[in-house]
Short mmCIF file of C-alpha atoms in Angstrom, two decimals:
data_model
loop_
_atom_site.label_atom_id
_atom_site.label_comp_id
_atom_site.label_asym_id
_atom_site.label_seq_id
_atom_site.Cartn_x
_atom_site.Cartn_y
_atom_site.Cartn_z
CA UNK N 1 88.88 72.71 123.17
CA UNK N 2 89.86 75.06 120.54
CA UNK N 3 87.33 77.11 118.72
CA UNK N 4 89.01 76.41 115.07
CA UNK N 5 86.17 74.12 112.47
CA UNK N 6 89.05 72.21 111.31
CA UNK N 7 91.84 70.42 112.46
CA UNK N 8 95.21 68.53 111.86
CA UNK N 9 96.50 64.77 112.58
CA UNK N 10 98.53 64.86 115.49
CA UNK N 11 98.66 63.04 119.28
CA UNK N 12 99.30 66.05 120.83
CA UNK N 13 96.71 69.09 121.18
CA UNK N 14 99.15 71.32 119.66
CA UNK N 15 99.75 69.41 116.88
CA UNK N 16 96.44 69.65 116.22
CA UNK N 17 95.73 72.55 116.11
CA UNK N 18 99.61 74.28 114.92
CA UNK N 19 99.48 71.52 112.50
CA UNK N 20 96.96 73.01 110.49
CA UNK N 21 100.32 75.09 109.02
CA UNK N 22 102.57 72.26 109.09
CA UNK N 23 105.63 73.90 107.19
CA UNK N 24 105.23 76.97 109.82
CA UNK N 25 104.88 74.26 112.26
CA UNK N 26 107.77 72.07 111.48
CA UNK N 27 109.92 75.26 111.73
CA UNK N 28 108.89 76.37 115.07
CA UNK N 29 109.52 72.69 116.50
CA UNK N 30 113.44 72.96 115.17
CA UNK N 31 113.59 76.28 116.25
CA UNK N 32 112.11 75.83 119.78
CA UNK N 33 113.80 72.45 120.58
CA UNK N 34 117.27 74.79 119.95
CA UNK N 35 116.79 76.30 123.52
CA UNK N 36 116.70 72.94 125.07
CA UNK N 37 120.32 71.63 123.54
CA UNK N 38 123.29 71.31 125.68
CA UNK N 39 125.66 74.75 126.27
CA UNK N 40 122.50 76.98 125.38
CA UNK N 41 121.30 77.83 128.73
CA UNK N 42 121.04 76.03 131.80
CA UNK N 43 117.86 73.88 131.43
CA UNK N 44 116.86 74.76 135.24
CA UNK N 45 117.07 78.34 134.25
CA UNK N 46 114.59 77.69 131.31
CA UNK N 47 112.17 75.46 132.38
CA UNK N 48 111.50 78.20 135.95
CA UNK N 49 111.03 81.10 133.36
CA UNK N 50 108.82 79.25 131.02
CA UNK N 51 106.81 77.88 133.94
CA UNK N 52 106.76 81.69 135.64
CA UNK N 53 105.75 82.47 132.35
CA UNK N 54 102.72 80.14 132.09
CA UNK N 55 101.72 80.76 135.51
CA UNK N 56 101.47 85.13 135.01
CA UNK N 57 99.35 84.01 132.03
CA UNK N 58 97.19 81.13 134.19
CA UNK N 59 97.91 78.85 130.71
CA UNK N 60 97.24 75.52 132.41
CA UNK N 61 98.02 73.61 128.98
CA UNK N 62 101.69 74.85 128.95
CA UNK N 63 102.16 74.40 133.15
CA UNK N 64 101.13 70.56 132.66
CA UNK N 65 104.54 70.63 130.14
CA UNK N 66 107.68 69.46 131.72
CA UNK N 67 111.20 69.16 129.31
CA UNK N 68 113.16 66.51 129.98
CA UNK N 69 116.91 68.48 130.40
CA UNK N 70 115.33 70.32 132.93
CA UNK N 71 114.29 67.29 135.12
CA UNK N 72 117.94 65.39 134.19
CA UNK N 73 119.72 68.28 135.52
CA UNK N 74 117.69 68.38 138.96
CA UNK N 75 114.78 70.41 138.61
CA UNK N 76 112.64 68.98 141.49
CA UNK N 77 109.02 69.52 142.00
CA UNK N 78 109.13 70.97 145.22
CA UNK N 79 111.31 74.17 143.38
CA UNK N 80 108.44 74.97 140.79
CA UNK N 81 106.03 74.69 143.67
CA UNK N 82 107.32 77.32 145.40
CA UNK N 83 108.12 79.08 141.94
CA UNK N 84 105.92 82.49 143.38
CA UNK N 85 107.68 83.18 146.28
CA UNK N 86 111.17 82.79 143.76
CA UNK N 87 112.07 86.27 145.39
CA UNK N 88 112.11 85.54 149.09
CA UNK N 89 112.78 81.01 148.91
CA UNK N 90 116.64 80.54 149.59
CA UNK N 91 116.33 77.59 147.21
CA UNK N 92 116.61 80.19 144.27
CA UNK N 93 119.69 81.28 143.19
CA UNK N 94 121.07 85.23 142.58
CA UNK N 95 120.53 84.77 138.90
CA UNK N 96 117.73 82.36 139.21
CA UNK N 97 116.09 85.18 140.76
CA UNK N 98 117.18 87.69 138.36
CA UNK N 99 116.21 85.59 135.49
CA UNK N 100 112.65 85.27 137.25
CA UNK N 101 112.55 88.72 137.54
CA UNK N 102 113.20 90.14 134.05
CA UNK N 103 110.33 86.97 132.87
CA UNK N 104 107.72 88.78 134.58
CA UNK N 105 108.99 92.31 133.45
CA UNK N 106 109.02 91.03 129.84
CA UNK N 107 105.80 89.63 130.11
CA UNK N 108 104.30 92.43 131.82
CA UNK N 109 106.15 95.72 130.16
CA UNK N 110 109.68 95.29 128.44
CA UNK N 111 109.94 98.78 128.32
CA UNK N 112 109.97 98.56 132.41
CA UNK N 113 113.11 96.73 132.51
CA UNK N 114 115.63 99.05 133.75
CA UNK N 115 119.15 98.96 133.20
CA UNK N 116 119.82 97.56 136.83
CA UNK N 117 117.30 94.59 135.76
CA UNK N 118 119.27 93.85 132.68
CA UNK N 119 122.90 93.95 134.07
CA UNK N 120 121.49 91.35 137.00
CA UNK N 121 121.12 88.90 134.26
CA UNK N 122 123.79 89.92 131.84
CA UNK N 123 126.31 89.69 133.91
CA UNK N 124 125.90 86.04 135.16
CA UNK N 125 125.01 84.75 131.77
CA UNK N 126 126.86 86.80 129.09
CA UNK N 127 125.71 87.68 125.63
CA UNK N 128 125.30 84.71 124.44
CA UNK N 129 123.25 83.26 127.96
CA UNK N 130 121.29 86.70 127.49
CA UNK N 131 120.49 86.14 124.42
CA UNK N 132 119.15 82.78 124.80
CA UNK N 133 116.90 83.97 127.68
CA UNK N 134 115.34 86.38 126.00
CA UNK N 135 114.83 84.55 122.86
CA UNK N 136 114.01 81.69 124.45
CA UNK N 137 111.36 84.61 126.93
CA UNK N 138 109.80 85.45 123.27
CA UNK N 139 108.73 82.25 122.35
CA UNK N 140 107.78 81.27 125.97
CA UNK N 141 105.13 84.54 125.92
CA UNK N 142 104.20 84.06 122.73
CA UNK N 143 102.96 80.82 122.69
CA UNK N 144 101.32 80.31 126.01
CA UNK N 145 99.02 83.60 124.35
CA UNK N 146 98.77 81.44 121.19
CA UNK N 147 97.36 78.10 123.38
CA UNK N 148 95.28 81.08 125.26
CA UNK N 149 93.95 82.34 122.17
CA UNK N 150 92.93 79.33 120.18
CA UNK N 151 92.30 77.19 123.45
CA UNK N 152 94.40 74.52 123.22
CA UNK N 153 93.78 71.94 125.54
CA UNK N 154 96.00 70.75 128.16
CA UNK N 155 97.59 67.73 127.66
CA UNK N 156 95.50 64.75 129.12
CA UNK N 157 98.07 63.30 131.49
CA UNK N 158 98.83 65.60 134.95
CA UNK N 159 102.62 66.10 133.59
CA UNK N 160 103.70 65.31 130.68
CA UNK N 161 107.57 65.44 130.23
CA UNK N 162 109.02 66.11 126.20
CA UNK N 163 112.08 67.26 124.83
CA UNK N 164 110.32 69.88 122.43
CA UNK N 165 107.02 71.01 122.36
CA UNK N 166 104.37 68.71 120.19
CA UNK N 167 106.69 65.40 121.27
CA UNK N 168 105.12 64.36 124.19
CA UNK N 169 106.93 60.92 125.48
CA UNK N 170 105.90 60.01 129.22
CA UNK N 171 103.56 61.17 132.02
CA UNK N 172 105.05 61.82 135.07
CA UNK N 173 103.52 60.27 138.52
CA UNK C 1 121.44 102.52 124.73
CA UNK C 2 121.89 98.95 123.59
CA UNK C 3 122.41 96.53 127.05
CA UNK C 4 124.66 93.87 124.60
CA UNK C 5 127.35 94.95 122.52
CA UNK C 6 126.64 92.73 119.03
CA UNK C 7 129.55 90.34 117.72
CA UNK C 8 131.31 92.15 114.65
CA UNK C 9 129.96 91.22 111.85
CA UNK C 10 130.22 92.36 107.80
CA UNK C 11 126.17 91.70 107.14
CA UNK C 12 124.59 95.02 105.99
CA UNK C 13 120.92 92.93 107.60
CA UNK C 14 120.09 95.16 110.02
CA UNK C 15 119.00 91.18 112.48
CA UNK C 16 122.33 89.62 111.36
CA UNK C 17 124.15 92.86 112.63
CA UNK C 18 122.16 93.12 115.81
CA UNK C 19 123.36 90.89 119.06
CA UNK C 20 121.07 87.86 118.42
CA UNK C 21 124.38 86.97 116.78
CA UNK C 22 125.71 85.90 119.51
CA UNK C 23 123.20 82.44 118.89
CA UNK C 24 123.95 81.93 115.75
CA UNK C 25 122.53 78.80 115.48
CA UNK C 26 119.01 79.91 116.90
CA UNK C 27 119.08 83.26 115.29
CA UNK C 28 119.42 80.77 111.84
CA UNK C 29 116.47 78.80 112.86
CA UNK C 30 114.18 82.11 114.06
CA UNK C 31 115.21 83.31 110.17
CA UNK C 32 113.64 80.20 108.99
CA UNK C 33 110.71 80.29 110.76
CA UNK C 34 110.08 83.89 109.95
CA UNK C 35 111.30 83.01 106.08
CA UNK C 36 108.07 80.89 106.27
CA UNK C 37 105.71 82.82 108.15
CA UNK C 38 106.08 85.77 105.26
CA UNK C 39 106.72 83.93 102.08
CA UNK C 40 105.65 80.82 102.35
CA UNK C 41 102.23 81.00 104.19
CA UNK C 42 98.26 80.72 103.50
CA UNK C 43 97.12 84.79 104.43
CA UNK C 44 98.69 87.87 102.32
CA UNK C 45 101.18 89.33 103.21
CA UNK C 46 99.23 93.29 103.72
CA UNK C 47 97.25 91.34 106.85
CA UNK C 48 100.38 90.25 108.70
CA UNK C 49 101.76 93.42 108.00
CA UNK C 50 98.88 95.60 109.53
CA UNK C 51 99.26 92.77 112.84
CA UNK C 52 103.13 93.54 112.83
CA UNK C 53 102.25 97.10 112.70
CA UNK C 54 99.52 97.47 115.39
CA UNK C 55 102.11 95.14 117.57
CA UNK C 56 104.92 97.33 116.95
CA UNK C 57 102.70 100.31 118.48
CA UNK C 58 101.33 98.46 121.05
CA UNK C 59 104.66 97.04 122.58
CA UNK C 60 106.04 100.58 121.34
CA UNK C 61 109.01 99.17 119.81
CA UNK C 62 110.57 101.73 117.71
CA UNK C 63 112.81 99.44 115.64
CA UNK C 64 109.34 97.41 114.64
CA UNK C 65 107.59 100.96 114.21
CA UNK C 66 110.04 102.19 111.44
CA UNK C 67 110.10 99.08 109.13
CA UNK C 68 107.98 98.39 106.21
CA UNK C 69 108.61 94.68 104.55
CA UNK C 70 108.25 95.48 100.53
CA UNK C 71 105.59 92.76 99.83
CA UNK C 72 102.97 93.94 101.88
CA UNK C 73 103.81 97.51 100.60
CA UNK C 74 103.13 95.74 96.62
CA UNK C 75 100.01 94.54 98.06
CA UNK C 76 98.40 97.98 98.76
CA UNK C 77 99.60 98.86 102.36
CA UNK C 78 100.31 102.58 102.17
CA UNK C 79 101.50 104.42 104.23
CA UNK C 80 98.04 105.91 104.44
CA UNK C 81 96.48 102.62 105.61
CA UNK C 82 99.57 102.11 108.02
CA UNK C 83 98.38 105.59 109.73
CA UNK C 84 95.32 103.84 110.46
CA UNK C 85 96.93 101.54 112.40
CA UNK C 86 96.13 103.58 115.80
CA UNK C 87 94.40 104.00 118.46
CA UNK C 88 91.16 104.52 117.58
CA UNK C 89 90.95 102.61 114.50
CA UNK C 90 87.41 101.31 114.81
CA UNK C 91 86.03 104.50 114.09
CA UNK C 92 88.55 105.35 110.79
CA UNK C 93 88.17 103.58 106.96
CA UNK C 94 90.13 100.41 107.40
CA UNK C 95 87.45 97.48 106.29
CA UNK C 96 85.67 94.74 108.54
CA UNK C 97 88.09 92.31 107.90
CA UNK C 98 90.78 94.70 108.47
CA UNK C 99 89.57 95.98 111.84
CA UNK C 100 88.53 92.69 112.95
CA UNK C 101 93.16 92.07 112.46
CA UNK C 102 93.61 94.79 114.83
CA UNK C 103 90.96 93.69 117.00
CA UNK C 104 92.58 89.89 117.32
CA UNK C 105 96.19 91.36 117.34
CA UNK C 106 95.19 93.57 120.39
CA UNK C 107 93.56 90.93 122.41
CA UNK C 108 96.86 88.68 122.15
CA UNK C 109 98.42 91.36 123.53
CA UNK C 110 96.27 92.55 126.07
CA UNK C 111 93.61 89.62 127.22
CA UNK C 112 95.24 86.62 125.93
CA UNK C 113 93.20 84.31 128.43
CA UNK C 114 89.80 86.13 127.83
CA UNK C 115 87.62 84.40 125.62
CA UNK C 116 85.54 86.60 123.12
CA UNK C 117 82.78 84.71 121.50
CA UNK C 118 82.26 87.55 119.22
CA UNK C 119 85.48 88.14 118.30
CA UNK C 120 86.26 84.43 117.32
CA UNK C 121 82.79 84.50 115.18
CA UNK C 122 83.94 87.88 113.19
CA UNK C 123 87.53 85.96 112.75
CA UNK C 124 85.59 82.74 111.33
CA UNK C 125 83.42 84.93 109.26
CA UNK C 126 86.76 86.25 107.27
CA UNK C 127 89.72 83.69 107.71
CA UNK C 128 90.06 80.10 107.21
CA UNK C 129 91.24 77.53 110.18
CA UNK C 130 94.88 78.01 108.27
CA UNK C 131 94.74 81.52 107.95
CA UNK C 132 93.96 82.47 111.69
CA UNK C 133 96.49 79.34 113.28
CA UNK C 134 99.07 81.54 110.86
CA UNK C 135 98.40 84.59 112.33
CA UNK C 136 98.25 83.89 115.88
CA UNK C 137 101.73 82.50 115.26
CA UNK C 138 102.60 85.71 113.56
CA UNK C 139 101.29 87.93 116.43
CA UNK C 140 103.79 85.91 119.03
CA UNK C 141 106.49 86.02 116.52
CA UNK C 142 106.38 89.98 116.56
CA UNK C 143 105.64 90.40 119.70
CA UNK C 144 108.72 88.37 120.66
CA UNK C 145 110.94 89.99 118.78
CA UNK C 146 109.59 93.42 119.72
CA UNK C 147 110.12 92.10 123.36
CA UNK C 148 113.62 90.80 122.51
CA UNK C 149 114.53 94.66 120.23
CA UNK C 150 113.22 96.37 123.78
CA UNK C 151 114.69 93.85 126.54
CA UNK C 152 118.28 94.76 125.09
CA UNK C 153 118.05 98.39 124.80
CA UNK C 154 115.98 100.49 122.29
CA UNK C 155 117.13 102.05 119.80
CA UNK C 156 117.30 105.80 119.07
CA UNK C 157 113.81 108.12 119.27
CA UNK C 158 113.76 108.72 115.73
CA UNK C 159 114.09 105.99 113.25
CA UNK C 160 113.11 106.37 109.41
CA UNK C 161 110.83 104.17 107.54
CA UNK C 162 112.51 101.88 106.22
CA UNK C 163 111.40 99.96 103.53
CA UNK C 164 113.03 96.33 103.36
CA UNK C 165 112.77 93.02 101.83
CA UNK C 166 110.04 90.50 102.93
CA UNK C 167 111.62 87.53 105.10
CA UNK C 168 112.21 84.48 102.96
CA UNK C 169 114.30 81.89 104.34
#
């Protein structure tokens, strides 16, 4: 439970506590439901990283956090169980790999990321699916260390699928 | 050496110019949200300068490193008090509240996950509920895009200070 004196309506833990800013709020939400939109980047792609992310970071409130395009287009449980052993599972892909790979270099040390990293992921997605990745890397980092520094609580259902963070709409069995 | 070529464009914003271009569409709604964060937001603009700062040195970004947004400049941050902004800053002439900035903007980025009861009281003691959720949100907003300036390919080893206009949206 977060640490904060005050906080904001909201169903969701996050709204609770981002809410407190809601025009800073309200902008994040359009800008972070972007990544999720059709042609961006493939959803599978997104939801591994932001899940790799969460787990380097142990930031249980963002692992309980599915996204619906991600599930539609075949994400299956059994893949994001075996999400730390991404390097050695034949169920990964080359560039899911690679994608998984420059997540936990980002995270760790951007400045680590050699050429050879990059090109493994630039090559398979383009500019524009780079781009997206690491955009999409920046706000995946940078808000599991916001929920990690004002403890916000994981959502009360095991999984809770939404379509942008704050919009929670089912739990998962 | 930059890893993405960026899409030609004729903005002289050094962002616009810069190959988070080729998303258009989320580069316009990362504008927006950093538009609010600096000019339409609860804490002055001289604190979320001296965060963006001690990020930029932290992550070592050198694009981050050389820019200096003008509000927080009309506010008082000199390039005196930016020095200050190094390692070692507990024992220099920043103030409490100052210090305690730096202190917060270093445990995002180093020990996220590690609850510091002190910490949180010395953060209560100087900033409203508001005021910290705003910064927090700041701190992952320039750490991302010092992540993202990196990622792609750094820019050269010397960079002036540049002096440019706060983010509005």
């Amino acid at each position: 439970m977060t640490w904060l004196p005050d906080s904001a309506p909201g169903a969701e833990p996050l709204d609770r506590v981002f809410g407190l800013r809601p025009n800073l709020y309200e902008d994040f939400q359009r800008w972070s439901a972007l990544f999720w939109e059709e042609g961006v980047l493939d959803p599978r792609i997104l939801e591994l990283c932001r899940l790799r992310v969460a787990q380097l970071h142990g930031c249980e409130s963002e692992l309980r956090i599915r996204h619906r395009p991600a599930i539609e287009a075949g994400l299956s449980e059994a893949k994001i169980a075996a999400l730390q052993r991404a390097s050695s599972d034949p169920a990964f892909s080359e560039v899911e790999r690679a994608c998984l790979a420059f997540s936990e270099l980002f995270v760790a040390d951007p400045n680590a990321i050699t050429d050879e990293d990059a090109r493994r992921v630039t090559e398979p997605l383009g500019p524009e699916g780079t781009v997206a990745l690491v955009q999409a890397l920046a706000l995946f980092d940078g808000f599991a260390r916001f929920r990690l520094m004002l403890d916000v609580e994981a959502p009360a259902e095991e999984r809770v699928v939404v379509s942008a963070p704050g919009s929670a709409e089912t739990a998962l069995d | 050496m930059p890893r993405i070529r960026p899409p030609k464009t004729d903005s002289a914003d050094p962002v616009q110019r810069s190959a988070l271009a080729h998303q258009p569409a989320l580069l316009a709604a990362f504008t927006r949200l950093y538009g609010t964060l600096w000019s339409h937001g609860v804490l002055d603009l001289a604190t979320k300068e001296m965060a963006r700062l001690r990020n930029a040195r932290v992550t070592d970004c050198r694009f981050c490193r050389s820019v200096r947004f003008a509000g927080a400049r009309d506010e008082g941050l000199s390039e005196a008090l930016v020095e200050e902004i190094r390692d070692g800053y507990e024992e220099g002439p920043l103030t409490d509240r100052q210090k305690v900035v730096l202190r917060y903007t270093d445990a995002f980025l180093k020990t996220p996950g590690d609850a510091d009861p002190a910490l949180r009281e010395a953060m209560l003691a100087h900033f409203s509920s508001e005021e910290i959720v705003e910064l927090t949100a700041a701190i992952a907003l320039f750490m991302g895009f010092s992540k993202i300036a990196v990622s792609l390919g750094q820019v050269p080893e010397s960079m002036p200070v540049t002096v440019m206009p706060t983010p509005d949206r």
